[in-house]
CSV table of C-alpha atoms in Angstrom, one decimal:
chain,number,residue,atom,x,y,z
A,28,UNK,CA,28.6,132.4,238.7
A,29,UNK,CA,29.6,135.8,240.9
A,30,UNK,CA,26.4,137.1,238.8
A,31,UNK,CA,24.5,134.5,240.9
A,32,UNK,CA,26.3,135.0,243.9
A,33,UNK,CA,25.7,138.5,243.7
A,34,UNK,CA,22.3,137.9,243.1
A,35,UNK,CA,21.5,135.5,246.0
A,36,UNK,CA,23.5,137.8,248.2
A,37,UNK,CA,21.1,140.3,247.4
A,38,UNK,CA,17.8,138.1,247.5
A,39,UNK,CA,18.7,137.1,251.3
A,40,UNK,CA,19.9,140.7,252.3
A,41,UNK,CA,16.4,141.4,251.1
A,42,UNK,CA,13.6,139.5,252.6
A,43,UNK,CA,10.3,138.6,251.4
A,44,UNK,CA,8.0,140.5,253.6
A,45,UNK,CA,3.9,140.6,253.1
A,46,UNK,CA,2.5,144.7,254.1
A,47,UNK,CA,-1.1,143.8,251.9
A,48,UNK,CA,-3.2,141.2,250.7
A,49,UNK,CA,-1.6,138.8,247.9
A,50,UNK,CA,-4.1,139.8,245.4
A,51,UNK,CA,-3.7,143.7,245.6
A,52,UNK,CA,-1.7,145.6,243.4
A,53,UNK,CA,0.3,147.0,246.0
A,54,UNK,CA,1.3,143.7,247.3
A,55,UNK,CA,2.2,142.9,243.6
A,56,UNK,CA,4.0,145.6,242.7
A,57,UNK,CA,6.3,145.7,246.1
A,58,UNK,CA,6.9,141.8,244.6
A,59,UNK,CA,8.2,142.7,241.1
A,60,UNK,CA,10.3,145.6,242.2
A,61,UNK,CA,11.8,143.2,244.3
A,62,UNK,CA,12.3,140.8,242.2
A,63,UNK,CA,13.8,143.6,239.6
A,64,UNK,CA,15.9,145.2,242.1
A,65,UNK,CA,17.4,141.7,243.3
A,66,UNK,CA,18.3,140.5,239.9
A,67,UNK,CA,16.8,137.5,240.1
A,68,UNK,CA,17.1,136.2,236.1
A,69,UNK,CA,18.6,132.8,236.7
A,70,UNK,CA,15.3,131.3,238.1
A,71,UNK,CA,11.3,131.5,236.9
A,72,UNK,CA,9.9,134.9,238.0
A,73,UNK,CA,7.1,134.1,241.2
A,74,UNK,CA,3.4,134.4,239.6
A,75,UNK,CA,2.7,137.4,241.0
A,76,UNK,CA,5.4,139.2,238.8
A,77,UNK,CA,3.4,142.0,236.6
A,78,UNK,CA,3.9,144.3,233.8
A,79,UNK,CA,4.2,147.9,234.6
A,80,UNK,CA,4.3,149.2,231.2
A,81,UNK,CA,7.1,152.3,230.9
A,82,UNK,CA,6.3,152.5,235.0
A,83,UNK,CA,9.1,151.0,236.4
A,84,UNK,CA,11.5,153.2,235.7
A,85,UNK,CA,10.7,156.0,238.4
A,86,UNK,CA,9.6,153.7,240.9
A,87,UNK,CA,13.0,151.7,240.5
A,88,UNK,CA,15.0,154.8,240.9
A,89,UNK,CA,13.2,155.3,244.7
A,90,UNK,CA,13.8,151.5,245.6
A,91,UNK,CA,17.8,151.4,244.3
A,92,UNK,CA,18.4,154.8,246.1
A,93,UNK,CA,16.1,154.2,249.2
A,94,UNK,CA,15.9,150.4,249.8
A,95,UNK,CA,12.8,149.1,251.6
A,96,UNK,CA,12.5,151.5,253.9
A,97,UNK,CA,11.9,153.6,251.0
A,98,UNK,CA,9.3,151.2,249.0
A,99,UNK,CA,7.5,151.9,252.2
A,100,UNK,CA,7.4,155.4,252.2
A,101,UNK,CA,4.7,155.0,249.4
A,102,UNK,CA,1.3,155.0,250.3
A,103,UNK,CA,-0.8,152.2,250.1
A,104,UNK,CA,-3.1,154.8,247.9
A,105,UNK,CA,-0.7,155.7,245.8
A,106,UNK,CA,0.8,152.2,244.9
A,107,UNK,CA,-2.7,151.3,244.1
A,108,UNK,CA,-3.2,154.2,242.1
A,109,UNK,CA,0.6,153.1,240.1
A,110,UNK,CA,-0.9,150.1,239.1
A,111,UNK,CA,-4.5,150.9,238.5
A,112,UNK,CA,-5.4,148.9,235.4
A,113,UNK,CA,-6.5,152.2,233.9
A,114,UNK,CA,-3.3,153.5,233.1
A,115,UNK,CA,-2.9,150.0,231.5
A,116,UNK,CA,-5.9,149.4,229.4
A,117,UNK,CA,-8.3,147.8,231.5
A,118,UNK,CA,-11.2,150.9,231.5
A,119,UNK,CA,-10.0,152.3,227.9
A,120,UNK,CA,-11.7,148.9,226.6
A,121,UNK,CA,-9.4,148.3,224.4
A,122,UNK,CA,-8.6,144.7,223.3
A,123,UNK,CA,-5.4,145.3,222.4
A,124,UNK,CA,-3.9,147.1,225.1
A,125,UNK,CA,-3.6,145.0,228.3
A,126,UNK,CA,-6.3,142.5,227.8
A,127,UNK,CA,-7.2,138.7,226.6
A,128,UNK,CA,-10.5,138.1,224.7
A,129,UNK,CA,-12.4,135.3,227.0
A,130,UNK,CA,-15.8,134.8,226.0
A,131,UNK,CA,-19.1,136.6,224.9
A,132,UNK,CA,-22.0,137.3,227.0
A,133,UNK,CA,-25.9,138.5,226.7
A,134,UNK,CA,-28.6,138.3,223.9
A,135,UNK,CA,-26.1,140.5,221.7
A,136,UNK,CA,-23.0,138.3,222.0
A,137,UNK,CA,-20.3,141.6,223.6
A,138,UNK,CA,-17.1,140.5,223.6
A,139,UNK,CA,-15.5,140.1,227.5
A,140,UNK,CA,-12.3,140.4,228.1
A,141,UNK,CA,-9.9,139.3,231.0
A,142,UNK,CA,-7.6,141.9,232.3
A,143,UNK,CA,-3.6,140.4,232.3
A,144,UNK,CA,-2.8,143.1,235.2
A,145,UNK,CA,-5.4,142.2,237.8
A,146,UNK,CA,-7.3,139.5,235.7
A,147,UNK,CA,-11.0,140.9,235.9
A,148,UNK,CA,-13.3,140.6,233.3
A,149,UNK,CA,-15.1,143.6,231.7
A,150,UNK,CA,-17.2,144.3,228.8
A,151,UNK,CA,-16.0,145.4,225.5
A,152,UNK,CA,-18.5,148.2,226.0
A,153,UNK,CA,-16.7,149.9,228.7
A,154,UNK,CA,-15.9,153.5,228.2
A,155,UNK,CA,-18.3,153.6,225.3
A,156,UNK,CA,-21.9,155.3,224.1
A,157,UNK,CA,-23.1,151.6,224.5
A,158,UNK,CA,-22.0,150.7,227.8
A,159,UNK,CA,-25.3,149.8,229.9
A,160,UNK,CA,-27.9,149.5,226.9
A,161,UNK,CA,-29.2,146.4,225.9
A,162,UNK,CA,-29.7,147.5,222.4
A,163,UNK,CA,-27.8,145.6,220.1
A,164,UNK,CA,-25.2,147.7,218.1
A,165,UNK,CA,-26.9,148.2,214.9
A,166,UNK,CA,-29.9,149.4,216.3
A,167,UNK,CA,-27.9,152.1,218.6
A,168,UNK,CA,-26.3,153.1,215.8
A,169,UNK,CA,-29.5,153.8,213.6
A,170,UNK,CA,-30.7,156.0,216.1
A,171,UNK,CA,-27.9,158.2,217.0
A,172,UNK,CA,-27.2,158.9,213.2
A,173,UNK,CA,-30.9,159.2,212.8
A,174,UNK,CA,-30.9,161.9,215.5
A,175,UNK,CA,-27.5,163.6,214.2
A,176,UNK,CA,-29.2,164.0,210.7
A,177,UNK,CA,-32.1,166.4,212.1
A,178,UNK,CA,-35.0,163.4,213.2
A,179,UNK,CA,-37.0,163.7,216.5
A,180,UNK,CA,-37.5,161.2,219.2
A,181,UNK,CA,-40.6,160.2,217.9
A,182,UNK,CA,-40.0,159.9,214.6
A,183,UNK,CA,-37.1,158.1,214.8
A,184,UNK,CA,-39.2,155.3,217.4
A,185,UNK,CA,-41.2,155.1,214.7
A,186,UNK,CA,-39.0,154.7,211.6
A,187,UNK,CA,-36.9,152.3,213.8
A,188,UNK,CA,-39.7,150.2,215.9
A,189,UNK,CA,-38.6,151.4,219.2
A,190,UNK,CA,-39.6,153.1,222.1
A,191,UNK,CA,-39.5,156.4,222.3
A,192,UNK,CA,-38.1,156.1,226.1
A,193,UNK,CA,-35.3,154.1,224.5
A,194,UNK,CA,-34.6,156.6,221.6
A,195,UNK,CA,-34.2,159.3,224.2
A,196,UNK,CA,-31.7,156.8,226.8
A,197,UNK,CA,-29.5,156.6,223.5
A,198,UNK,CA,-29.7,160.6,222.9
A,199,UNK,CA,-28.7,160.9,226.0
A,200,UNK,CA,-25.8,158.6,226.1
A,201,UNK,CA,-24.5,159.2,222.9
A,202,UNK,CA,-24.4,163.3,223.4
A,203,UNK,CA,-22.3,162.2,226.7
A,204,UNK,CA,-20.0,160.4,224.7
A,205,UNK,CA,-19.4,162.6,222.3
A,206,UNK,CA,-18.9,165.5,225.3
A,207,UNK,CA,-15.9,163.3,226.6
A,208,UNK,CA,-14.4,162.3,223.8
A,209,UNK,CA,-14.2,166.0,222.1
A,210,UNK,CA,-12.7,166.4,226.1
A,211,UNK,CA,-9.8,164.4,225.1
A,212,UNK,CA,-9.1,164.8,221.7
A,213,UNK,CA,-9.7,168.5,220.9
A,214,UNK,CA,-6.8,170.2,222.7
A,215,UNK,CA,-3.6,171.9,221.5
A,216,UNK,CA,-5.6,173.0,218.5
A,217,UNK,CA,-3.9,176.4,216.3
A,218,UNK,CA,-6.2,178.4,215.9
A,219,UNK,CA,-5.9,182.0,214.0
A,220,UNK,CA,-9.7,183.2,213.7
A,221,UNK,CA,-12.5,182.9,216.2
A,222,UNK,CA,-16.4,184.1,215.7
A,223,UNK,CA,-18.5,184.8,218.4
A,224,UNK,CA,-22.3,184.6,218.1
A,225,UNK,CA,-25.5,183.7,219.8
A,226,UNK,CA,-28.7,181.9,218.6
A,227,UNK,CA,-31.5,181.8,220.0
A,228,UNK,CA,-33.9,178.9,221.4
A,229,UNK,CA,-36.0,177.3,223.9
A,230,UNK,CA,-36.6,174.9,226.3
A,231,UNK,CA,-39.9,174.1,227.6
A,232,UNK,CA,-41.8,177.0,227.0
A,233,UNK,CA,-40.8,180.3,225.0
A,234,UNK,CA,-39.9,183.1,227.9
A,235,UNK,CA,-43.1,184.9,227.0
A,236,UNK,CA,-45.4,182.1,228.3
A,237,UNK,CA,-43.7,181.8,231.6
A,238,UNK,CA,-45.5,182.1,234.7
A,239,UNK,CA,-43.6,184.5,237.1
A,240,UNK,CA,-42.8,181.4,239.2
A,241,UNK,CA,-41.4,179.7,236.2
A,242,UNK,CA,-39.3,182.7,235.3
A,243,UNK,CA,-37.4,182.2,237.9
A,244,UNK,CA,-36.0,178.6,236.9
A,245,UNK,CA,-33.1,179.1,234.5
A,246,UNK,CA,-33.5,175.9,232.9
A,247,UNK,CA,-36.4,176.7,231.1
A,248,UNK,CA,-37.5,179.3,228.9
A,249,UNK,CA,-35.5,181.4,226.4
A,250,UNK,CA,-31.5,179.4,226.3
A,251,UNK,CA,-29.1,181.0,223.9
A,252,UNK,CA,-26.3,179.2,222.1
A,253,UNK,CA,-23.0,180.9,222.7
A,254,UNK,CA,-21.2,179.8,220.1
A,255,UNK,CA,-16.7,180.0,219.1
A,256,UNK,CA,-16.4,179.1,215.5
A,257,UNK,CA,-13.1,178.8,213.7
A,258,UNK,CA,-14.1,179.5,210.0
A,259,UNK,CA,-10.8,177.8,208.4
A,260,UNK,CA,-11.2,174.5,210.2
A,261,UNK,CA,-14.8,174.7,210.3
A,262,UNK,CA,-14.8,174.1,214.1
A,263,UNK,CA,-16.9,174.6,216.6
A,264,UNK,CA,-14.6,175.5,219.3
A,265,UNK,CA,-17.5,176.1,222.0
A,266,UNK,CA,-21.2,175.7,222.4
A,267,UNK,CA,-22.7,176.9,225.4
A,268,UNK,CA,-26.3,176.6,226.0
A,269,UNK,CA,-28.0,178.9,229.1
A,270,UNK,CA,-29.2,182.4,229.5
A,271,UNK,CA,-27.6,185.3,228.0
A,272,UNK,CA,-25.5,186.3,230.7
A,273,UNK,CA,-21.7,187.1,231.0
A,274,UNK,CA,-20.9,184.1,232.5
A,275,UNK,CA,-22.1,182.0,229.3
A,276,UNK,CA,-19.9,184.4,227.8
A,277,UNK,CA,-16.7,183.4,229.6
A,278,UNK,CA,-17.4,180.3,229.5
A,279,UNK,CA,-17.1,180.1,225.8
A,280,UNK,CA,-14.0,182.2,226.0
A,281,UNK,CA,-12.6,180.0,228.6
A,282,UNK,CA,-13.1,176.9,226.5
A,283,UNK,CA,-11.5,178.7,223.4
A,284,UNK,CA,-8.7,179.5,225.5
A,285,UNK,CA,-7.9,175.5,227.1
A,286,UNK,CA,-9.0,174.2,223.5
A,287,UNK,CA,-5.9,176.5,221.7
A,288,UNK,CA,-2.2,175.7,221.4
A,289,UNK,CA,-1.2,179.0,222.9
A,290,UNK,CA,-1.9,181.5,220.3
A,291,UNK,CA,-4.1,184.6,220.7
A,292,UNK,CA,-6.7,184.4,217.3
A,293,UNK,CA,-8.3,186.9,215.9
A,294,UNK,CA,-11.7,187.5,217.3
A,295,UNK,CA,-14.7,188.9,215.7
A,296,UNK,CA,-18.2,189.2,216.8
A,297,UNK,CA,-21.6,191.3,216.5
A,298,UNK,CA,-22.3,194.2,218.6
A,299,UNK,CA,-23.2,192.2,221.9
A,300,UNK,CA,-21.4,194.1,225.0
A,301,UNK,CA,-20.5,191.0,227.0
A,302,UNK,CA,-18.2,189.7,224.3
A,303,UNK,CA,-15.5,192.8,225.0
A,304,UNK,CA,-15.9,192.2,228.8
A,305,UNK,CA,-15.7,188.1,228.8
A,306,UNK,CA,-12.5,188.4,226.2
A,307,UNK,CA,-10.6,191.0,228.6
A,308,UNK,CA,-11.6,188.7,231.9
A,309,UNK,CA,-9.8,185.6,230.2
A,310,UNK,CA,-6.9,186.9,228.2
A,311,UNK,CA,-6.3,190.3,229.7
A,312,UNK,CA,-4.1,191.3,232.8
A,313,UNK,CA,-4.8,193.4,235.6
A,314,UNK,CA,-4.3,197.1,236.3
A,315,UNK,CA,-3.6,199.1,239.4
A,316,UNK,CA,-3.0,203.3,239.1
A,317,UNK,CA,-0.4,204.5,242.0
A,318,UNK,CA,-1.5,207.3,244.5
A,319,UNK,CA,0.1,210.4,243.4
A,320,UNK,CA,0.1,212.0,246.7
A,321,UNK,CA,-1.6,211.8,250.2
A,322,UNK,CA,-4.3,214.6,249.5
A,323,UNK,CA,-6.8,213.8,247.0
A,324,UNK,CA,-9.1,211.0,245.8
A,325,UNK,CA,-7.6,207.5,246.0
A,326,UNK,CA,-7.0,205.5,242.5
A,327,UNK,CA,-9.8,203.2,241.9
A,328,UNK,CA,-9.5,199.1,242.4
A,329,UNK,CA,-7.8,197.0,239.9
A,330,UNK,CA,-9.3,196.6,236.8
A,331,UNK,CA,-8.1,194.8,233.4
A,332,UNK,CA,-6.9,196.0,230.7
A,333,UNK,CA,-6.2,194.1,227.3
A,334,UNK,CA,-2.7,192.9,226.5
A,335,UNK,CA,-0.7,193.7,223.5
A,336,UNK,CA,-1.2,190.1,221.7
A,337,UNK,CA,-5.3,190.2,221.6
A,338,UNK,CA,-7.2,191.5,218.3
A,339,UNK,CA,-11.1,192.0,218.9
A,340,UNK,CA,-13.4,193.3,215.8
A,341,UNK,CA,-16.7,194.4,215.8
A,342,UNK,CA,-19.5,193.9,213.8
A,343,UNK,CA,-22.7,196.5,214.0
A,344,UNK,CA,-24.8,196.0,211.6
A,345,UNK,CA,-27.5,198.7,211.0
A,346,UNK,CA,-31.5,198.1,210.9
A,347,UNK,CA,-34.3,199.8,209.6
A,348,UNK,CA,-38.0,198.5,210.0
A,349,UNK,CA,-36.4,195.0,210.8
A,350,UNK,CA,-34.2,194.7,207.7
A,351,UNK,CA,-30.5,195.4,208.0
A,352,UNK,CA,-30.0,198.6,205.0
A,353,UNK,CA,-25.8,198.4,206.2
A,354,UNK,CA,-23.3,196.4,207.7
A,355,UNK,CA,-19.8,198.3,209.9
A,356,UNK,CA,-17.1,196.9,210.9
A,357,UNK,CA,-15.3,198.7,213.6
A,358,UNK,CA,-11.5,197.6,215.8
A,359,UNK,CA,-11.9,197.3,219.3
A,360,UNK,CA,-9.0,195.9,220.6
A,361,UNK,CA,-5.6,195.5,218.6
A,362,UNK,CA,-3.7,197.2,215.8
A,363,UNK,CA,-5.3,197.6,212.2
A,364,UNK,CA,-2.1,195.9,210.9
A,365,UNK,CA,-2.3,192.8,212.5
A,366,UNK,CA,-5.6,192.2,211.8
A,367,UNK,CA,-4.9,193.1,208.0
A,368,UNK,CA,-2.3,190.8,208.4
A,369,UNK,CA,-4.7,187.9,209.6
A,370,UNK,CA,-7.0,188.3,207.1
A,371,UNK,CA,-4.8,189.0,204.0
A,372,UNK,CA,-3.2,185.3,204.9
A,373,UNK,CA,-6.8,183.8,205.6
A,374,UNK,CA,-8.0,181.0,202.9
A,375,UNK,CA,-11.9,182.6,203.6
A,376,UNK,CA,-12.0,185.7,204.8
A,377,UNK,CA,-11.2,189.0,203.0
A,378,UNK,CA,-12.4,191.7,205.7
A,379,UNK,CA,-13.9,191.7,209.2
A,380,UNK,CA,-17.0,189.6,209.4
A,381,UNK,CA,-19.1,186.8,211.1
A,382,UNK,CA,-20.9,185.5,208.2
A,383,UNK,CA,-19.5,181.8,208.9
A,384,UNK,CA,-20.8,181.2,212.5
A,385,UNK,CA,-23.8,182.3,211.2
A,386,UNK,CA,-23.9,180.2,208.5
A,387,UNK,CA,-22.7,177.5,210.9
A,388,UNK,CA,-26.1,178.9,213.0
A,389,UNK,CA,-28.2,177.4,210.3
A,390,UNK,CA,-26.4,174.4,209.6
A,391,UNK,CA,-27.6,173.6,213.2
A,392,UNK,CA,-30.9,174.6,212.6
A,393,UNK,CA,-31.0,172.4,209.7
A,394,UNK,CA,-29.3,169.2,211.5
A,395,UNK,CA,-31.3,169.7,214.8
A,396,UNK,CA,-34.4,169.1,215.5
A,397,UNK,CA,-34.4,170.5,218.5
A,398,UNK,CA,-33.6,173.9,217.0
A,399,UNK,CA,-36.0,174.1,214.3
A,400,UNK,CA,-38.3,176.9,214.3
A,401,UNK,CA,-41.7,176.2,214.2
A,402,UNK,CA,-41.9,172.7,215.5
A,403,UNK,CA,-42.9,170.4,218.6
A,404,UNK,CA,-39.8,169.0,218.7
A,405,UNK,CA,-38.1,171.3,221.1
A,406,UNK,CA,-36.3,170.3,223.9
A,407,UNK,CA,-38.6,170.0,227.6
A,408,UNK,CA,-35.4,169.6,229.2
A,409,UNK,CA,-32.3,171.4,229.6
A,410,UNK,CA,-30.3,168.1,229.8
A,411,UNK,CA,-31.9,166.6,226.7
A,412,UNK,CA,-31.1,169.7,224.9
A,413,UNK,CA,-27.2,169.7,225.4
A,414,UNK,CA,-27.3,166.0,224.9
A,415,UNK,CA,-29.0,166.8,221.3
A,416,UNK,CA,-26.5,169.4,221.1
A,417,UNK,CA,-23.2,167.3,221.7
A,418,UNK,CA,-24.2,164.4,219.7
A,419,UNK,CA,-24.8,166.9,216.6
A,420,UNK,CA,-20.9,168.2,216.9
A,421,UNK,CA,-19.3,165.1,217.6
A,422,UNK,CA,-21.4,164.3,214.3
A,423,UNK,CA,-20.3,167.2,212.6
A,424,UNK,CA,-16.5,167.3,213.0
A,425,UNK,CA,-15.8,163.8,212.8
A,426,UNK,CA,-18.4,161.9,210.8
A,427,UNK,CA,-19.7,164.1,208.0
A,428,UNK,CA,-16.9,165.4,205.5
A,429,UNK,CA,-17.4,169.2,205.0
A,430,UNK,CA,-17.7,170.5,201.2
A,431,UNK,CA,-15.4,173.6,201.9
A,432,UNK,CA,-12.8,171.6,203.5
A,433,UNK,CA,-11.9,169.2,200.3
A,434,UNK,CA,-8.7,169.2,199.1
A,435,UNK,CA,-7.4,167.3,195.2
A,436,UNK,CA,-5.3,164.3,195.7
A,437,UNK,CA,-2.0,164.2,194.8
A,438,UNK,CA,-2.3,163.4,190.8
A,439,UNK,CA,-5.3,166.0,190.8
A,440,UNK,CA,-8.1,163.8,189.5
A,441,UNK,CA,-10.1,163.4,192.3
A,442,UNK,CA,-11.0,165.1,195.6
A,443,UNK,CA,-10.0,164.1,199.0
A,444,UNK,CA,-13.7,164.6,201.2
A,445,UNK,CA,-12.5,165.9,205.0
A,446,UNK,CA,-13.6,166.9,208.1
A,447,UNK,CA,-13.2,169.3,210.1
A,448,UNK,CA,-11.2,167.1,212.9
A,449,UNK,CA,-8.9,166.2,209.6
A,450,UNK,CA,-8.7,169.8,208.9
A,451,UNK,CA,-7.7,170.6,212.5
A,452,UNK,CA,-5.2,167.6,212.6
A,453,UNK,CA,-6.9,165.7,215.3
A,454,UNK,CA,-8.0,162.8,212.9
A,455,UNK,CA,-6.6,161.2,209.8
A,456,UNK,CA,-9.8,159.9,208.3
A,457,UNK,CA,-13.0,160.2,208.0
A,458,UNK,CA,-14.8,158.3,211.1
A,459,UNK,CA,-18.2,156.3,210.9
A,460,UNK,CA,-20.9,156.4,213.3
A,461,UNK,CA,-19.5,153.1,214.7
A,462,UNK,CA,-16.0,154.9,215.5
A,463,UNK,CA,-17.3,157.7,217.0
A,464,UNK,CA,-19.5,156.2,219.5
A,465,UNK,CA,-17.4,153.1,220.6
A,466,UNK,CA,-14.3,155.3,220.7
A,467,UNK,CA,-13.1,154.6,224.1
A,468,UNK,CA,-13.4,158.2,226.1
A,469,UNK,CA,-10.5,157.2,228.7
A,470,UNK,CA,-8.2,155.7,226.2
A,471,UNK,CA,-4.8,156.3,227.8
């Protein structure tokens, strides 16, 4: 009974007043923080009480300790931004998380789903590779593998029945996808080698047919693939198509660097020069000398100098008529102990090399047909080319299982197939094409 009278005491000390519309969040959540704050549990909660999900914890705290006058202190942009319904599950497209199933719409019967936060209906294809076809999902499916496994645009419209405009929307789409969700889920990854390489390829014409106007466009012509490769996990850490410039080369450095859990690997690579300078502009640390005296020459500008925890290896290889006769390794950056080290607990390599990214080189070649030698399947534009490209690794590291990375079961009769996303810790199972592309890319 004082409960109630405490209660009460507190609901009239604390009017009801309306800052927004009924229907916006904002409005709602000032009513349920209320309501919470009041201790209101003797009577039915008003219908505009909502679930905030772990939230109202912090937003509680401010309201207790700063009353109304606090509650109002909050933006109207940044209560709606509390209690957008993609923090709760309404854009992951999930119909688990924060949504109702209500009824299924168009030719291919998609699922809709009500929200329960702000009670909107949205598409089971939200967030997805299929969101805005009107392909039905076997057929998307069919052609992204088809174009994963090496097939052209044409082709495939042909094997498949379908346009050829159509087979190059769902390229297109599908490499997106697979761009945002690598964007979520490959992070924090430990990484202890890294191998730099380049291969070559084109986009619209080869750079020798350019016309001098063309030359000048830099998203056609000769584009090199910058690639990061992490030989135990089998991962391709970067992939950067665009000129050979040092730029593309930081960029793939920068990527390594976001992509890892912290630790420095050891990196190898061939003779290239922009390798050394791309490696000390993301992981070294600037360098000033003092002026000895007033008389004299003044000390040059800051410039960078490597820290004590990177390990850089070279590669030259030496050619004669075309043919390499010899291969040399030589240390760059780093001690020859710590690199030892890396390699003497390495499950594949023995000394310093960058025979797997170029075996990984080919395994492109092989799985894209946009990188085929010899072919009229190249890319015409730069977009379509990374969109090929992107739909290949999402392929790679979480659909097909990789030979190498096999491990025996636990009785030791049979092998356990992986991937590298398994191998990496990323994933616990092998993923089908259907997983891949309807995983939702803003899943919270």
């Amino acid at each position: 009974m004082e409960h109630h009278k405490q209660s009460s005491d507190l609901f009239v000390s604390c009017p009801r007043q309306q800052f927004f519309e009924p229907c916006s969040p904002a409005q709602q959540l000032y009513e349920t923080l209320r309501w919470l704050w009041t201790g209101r549990d003797d009577c039915s909660a008003p219908g505009s009480i909502i679930h905030l999900n772990g939230q109202a914890k912090p937003l509680m705290e401010h309201f207790r300790h700063q009353g109304m006058t606090g509650l109002l202190g909050f933006k109207k942009s940044f209560l709606a931004k509390r209690m957008t319904c993609e923090g709760s599950g309404h854009s992951s497209a999930n119909p688990t998380k924060g949504s109702t199933p209500a009824l299924l719409y168009g030719k291919n019967r998609v699922p809709l789903f009500r929200c329960i936060l702000c009670n909107e209906r949205y598409s089971a294809r939200r967030a997805t590779a299929l969101w805005g076809t009107r392909l039905c999902e076997e057929d998307y499916l069919r052609v992204a593998k088809s174009l994963a496994e090496g097939m052209g645009i044409r082709t495939t419209s042909r094997i498949l029945d379908l346009d050829k405009d159509t087979v190059q929307r769902c390229a297109v789409s599908a490499g997106k996808h697979c761009r945002l969700v690598e964007s979520v889920l490959m992070h924090h990854l430990h990484l202890e080698e890294c191998q730099l390489d380049e291969m070559w390829s084109f986009v619209y014409k080869k750079q020798g047919h350019l016309s001098p106007f063309e030359q000048l466009m830099e998203e056609i012509g000769d584009i090199w693939l910058h690639v990061a490769f992490e030989p135990r996990q089998k991962l391709f850490l970067a992939v950067v198509p665009a000129k050979r410039t040092l730029e593309s080369i930081r960029k793939v450095t920068r990527s390594v660097r976001l992509r890892s859990d912290g630790h420095m690997p050891l990196f190898t690579g061939d003779e290239y020069a922009g390798n050394l300078d791309a490696l000390l502009w993301e992981y070294g640390q600037l360098a000033r000398e003092d002026r000895q005296g007033l008389v004299g020459r003044p000390p040059q500008s800051a410039y960078l100098i490597p820290t004590s925890g990177i390990n850089f290896a070279v590669v030259n290889k030496v050619r004669e008529n075309g043919k390499v006769t010899s291969v040399k390794s030589e240390i760059v950056l780093g001690s020859k102990q710590k690199i030892q080290k890396v390699l003497g607990e390495s499950t594949c390599s023995r000394n310093i090399n960058i025979s797997f990214v170029e075996r990984s080189n080919l395994h492109q070649r092989l799985n894209n047909r946009r990188l085929t030698r010899k072919t009229l399947g190249f890319s015409k534009k730069l977009a379509m080319h990374e969109a090929q490209i992107w739909l290949c690794r999402g392929y790679y590291h979480y659909v097909r299982p990789h030979s190498s990375l096999r491990i025996r079961s636990d009785d030791g009769t049979r092998w356990i197939q992986r991937t590298p996303a398994m191998a990496a810790g990323v994933t616990n199972h092998i993923w089908t094409m259907k997983e891949l592309l309807t995983f939702p890319h803003c899943y919270n």
